[in-house]
mmCIF file of C-alpha atoms in Angstrom:
data_model
loop_
_atom_site.group_PDB
_atom_site.id
_atom_site.type_symbol
_atom_site.label_atom_id
_atom_site.label_comp_id
_atom_site.label_asym_id
_atom_site.label_seq_id
_atom_site.Cartn_x
_atom_site.Cartn_y
_atom_site.Cartn_z
ATOM 1 C CA UNK A 1 1.537 18.689 16.927
ATOM 2 C CA UNK A 2 4.560 20.916 16.305
ATOM 3 C CA UNK A 3 3.904 23.731 13.857
ATOM 4 C CA UNK A 4 6.400 25.958 12.115
ATOM 5 C CA UNK A 5 6.136 28.809 9.656
ATOM 6 C CA UNK A 6 8.701 29.928 7.124
ATOM 7 C CA UNK A 7 9.473 32.254 4.254
ATOM 8 C CA UNK A 8 10.588 31.128 0.817
ATOM 9 C CA UNK A 9 12.079 34.086 -1.017
ATOM 10 C CA UNK A 10 12.443 33.852 -4.774
ATOM 11 C CA UNK A 11 13.827 35.913 -7.624
ATOM 12 C CA UNK A 12 14.323 35.594 -11.363
ATOM 13 C CA UNK A 13 17.774 34.874 -12.733
ATOM 14 C CA UNK A 14 19.113 34.286 -16.245
ATOM 15 C CA UNK A 15 19.070 30.535 -15.591
ATOM 16 C CA UNK A 16 15.556 30.534 -14.089
ATOM 17 C CA UNK A 17 14.148 31.130 -10.622
ATOM 18 C CA UNK A 18 16.421 31.195 -7.577
ATOM 19 C CA UNK A 19 15.406 30.501 -3.989
ATOM 20 C CA UNK A 20 16.894 31.795 -0.741
ATOM 21 C CA UNK A 21 17.581 28.873 1.628
ATOM 22 C CA UNK A 22 19.505 28.443 4.880
ATOM 23 C CA UNK A 23 21.976 25.824 6.128
ATOM 24 C CA UNK A 24 21.091 24.482 9.568
ATOM 25 C CA UNK A 25 23.818 24.965 12.161
ATOM 26 C CA UNK A 26 25.313 22.627 14.711
ATOM 27 C CA UNK A 27 27.196 19.354 14.555
ATOM 28 C CA UNK A 28 24.184 17.212 13.581
ATOM 29 C CA UNK A 29 23.875 18.978 10.211
ATOM 30 C CA UNK A 30 27.568 19.533 9.482
ATOM 31 C CA UNK A 31 28.084 16.515 7.210
ATOM 32 C CA UNK A 32 24.541 15.805 6.084
ATOM 33 C CA UNK A 33 23.703 16.111 2.417
ATOM 34 C CA UNK A 34 20.216 17.543 2.920
ATOM 35 C CA UNK A 35 21.061 20.078 5.624
ATOM 36 C CA UNK A 36 19.346 23.116 4.122
ATOM 37 C CA UNK A 37 15.969 24.546 5.034
ATOM 38 C CA UNK A 38 13.501 27.262 4.285
ATOM 39 C CA UNK A 39 14.125 29.840 7.064
ATOM 40 C CA UNK A 40 11.426 28.858 9.549
ATOM 41 C CA UNK A 41 10.582 28.227 13.166
ATOM 42 C CA UNK A 42 7.979 27.046 15.617
ATOM 43 C CA UNK A 43 4.976 29.056 16.736
ATOM 44 C CA UNK A 44 2.013 28.570 19.031
ATOM 45 C CA UNK A 45 -0.232 31.598 19.602
ATOM 46 C CA UNK A 46 0.814 34.058 16.905
ATOM 47 C CA UNK A 47 -0.449 34.090 13.314
ATOM 48 C CA UNK A 48 1.767 31.962 11.024
ATOM 49 C CA UNK A 49 2.950 34.860 8.840
ATOM 50 C CA UNK A 50 4.011 36.861 11.917
ATOM 51 C CA UNK A 51 5.909 33.801 13.160
ATOM 52 C CA UNK A 52 7.579 33.320 9.781
ATOM 53 C CA UNK A 53 8.704 36.967 9.679
ATOM 54 C CA UNK A 54 10.031 36.762 13.261
ATOM 55 C CA UNK A 55 11.860 33.503 12.631
ATOM 56 C CA UNK A 56 13.452 34.803 9.429
ATOM 57 C CA UNK A 57 14.877 37.750 11.361
ATOM 58 C CA UNK A 58 16.115 35.481 14.178
ATOM 59 C CA UNK A 59 17.743 32.956 11.836
ATOM 60 C CA UNK A 60 19.185 35.229 9.145
ATOM 61 C CA UNK A 61 19.949 38.258 11.305
ATOM 62 C CA UNK A 62 18.112 40.833 9.185
ATOM 63 C CA UNK A 63 14.408 41.521 8.736
ATOM 64 C CA UNK A 64 12.639 39.813 5.861
ATOM 65 C CA UNK A 65 12.043 42.071 2.879
ATOM 66 C CA UNK A 66 8.807 44.061 2.896
ATOM 67 C CA UNK A 67 7.051 42.298 0.008
ATOM 68 C CA UNK A 68 3.617 40.771 -0.585
ATOM 69 C CA UNK A 69 3.483 37.202 0.783
ATOM 70 C CA UNK A 70 1.519 34.318 -0.706
ATOM 71 C CA UNK A 71 0.712 31.274 1.422
ATOM 72 C CA UNK A 72 1.911 28.187 -0.458
ATOM 73 C CA UNK A 73 0.330 25.754 1.980
ATOM 74 C CA UNK A 74 1.213 23.528 4.902
ATOM 75 C CA UNK A 75 3.807 20.814 4.352
ATOM 76 C CA UNK A 76 4.587 17.783 6.523
ATOM 77 C CA UNK A 77 8.202 16.940 7.287
ATOM 78 C CA UNK A 78 9.503 13.454 8.129
ATOM 79 C CA UNK A 79 9.590 14.445 11.811
ATOM 80 C CA UNK A 80 5.833 15.016 11.714
ATOM 81 C CA UNK A 81 6.293 18.769 12.057
ATOM 82 C CA UNK A 82 3.950 20.797 9.867
ATOM 83 C CA UNK A 83 5.396 23.872 8.166
ATOM 84 C CA UNK A 84 3.271 26.690 6.746
ATOM 85 C CA UNK A 85 5.288 28.302 3.957
ATOM 86 C CA UNK A 86 4.839 31.801 2.554
ATOM 87 C CA UNK A 87 6.499 32.856 -0.699
ATOM 88 C CA UNK A 88 7.598 36.332 -1.686
ATOM 89 C CA UNK A 89 9.409 37.802 -4.677
ATOM 90 C CA UNK A 90 12.530 39.546 -3.367
ATOM 91 C CA UNK A 91 14.810 40.301 -6.341
ATOM 92 C CA UNK A 92 16.863 42.909 -4.478
ATOM 93 C CA UNK A 93 17.320 40.968 -1.224
ATOM 94 C CA UNK A 94 20.872 40.179 -0.212
ATOM 95 C CA UNK A 95 22.704 39.449 2.997
ATOM 96 C CA UNK A 96 26.471 39.634 3.439
ATOM 97 C CA UNK A 97 26.662 37.490 6.580
ATOM 98 C CA UNK A 98 24.208 35.363 8.528
ATOM 99 C CA UNK A 99 23.844 36.429 12.165
ATOM 100 C CA UNK A 100 21.614 33.718 13.555
ATOM 101 C CA UNK A 101 20.373 33.320 17.067
ATOM 102 C CA UNK A 102 21.773 30.315 18.933
ATOM 103 C CA UNK A 103 20.367 27.226 20.601
ATOM 104 C CA UNK A 104 21.815 25.341 23.552
ATOM 105 C CA UNK A 105 22.790 21.703 22.879
ATOM 106 C CA UNK A 106 24.139 19.053 25.213
ATOM 107 C CA UNK A 107 27.312 17.665 23.603
ATOM 108 C CA UNK A 108 27.862 14.838 23.814
ATOM 109 C CA UNK A 109 24.369 13.757 24.860
ATOM 110 C CA UNK A 110 24.162 12.883 28.527
ATOM 111 C CA UNK A 111 27.447 14.644 29.330
ATOM 112 C CA UNK A 112 25.965 17.601 31.189
ATOM 113 C CA UNK A 113 28.108 19.877 28.974
ATOM 114 C CA UNK A 114 26.149 22.456 26.987
ATOM 115 C CA UNK A 115 27.294 24.574 24.068
ATOM 116 C CA UNK A 116 25.595 27.299 22.056
ATOM 117 C CA UNK A 117 25.348 26.658 18.311
ATOM 118 C CA UNK A 118 23.812 28.885 15.642
ATOM 119 C CA UNK A 119 20.433 27.777 14.319
ATOM 120 C CA UNK A 120 21.660 28.750 10.856
ATOM 121 C CA UNK A 121 25.296 29.010 9.767
ATOM 122 C CA UNK A 122 24.884 29.951 6.075
ATOM 123 C CA UNK A 123 22.199 31.198 3.691
ATOM 124 C CA UNK A 124 22.281 31.811 -0.042
ATOM 125 C CA UNK A 125 20.432 32.023 -3.314
ATOM 126 C CA UNK A 126 20.368 28.722 -5.241
ATOM 127 C CA UNK A 127 18.642 27.441 -8.364
ATOM 128 C CA UNK A 128 15.345 25.599 -8.036
ATOM 129 C CA UNK A 129 17.052 22.370 -9.127
ATOM 130 C CA UNK A 130 19.781 22.773 -6.505
ATOM 131 C CA UNK A 131 17.203 23.596 -3.820
ATOM 132 C CA UNK A 132 15.387 20.343 -4.574
ATOM 133 C CA UNK A 133 18.525 18.341 -3.725
ATOM 134 C CA UNK A 134 19.749 20.500 -0.819
ATOM 135 C CA UNK A 135 16.553 21.043 1.202
ATOM 136 C CA UNK A 136 15.364 18.525 3.753
ATOM 137 C CA UNK A 137 13.072 16.212 1.797
ATOM 138 C CA UNK A 138 9.845 17.368 3.457
ATOM 139 C CA UNK A 139 10.296 20.905 2.123
ATOM 140 C CA UNK A 140 10.688 19.998 -1.558
ATOM 141 C CA UNK A 141 6.884 20.021 -1.906
ATOM 142 C CA UNK A 142 6.929 23.743 -1.022
ATOM 143 C CA UNK A 143 9.390 24.344 -3.875
ATOM 144 C CA UNK A 144 7.094 22.421 -6.221
ATOM 145 C CA UNK A 145 4.119 24.496 -5.041
ATOM 146 C CA UNK A 146 6.048 27.705 -5.719
ATOM 147 C CA UNK A 147 7.114 26.518 -9.187
ATOM 148 C CA UNK A 148 3.470 25.696 -9.921
ATOM 149 C CA UNK A 149 2.376 29.123 -8.736
ATOM 150 C CA UNK A 150 5.012 30.890 -10.816
ATOM 151 C CA UNK A 151 4.077 28.818 -13.864
ATOM 152 C CA UNK A 152 0.426 29.868 -13.528
ATOM 153 C CA UNK A 153 1.212 33.543 -13.007
ATOM 154 C CA UNK A 154 3.893 34.073 -15.583
#
């Protein structure tokens, strides 16, 4: 079973909570409606939070903010991948440009021609409602878990 871990940053805004999400890079995601994701990545032997912090840095290009993290749970995506999501309040976090690592893809498939594409090509703060329509469907449950947590604590 493939396991991933990710970080869901949040902050308060005049219109309600905002979430920091990332747009997946490469031609497959270019024209898809739900092409956004919680910054995340696969892990095997390391603790999930360490993996989530490492992957955030690799995908966004800057270290994750040094904040307390709360495990929201493990969420299943349509692919079968399981994603452990950690949430952290990061009101001062900002990034001017995403500097993601790259992955090698064969384009077109079977051609023997490989190109490097960024794992992430954009990241931004969006409203909770926007995140629910932008994120890949399997990650919306993590947003709902965060909203539930924030409702109980505030």
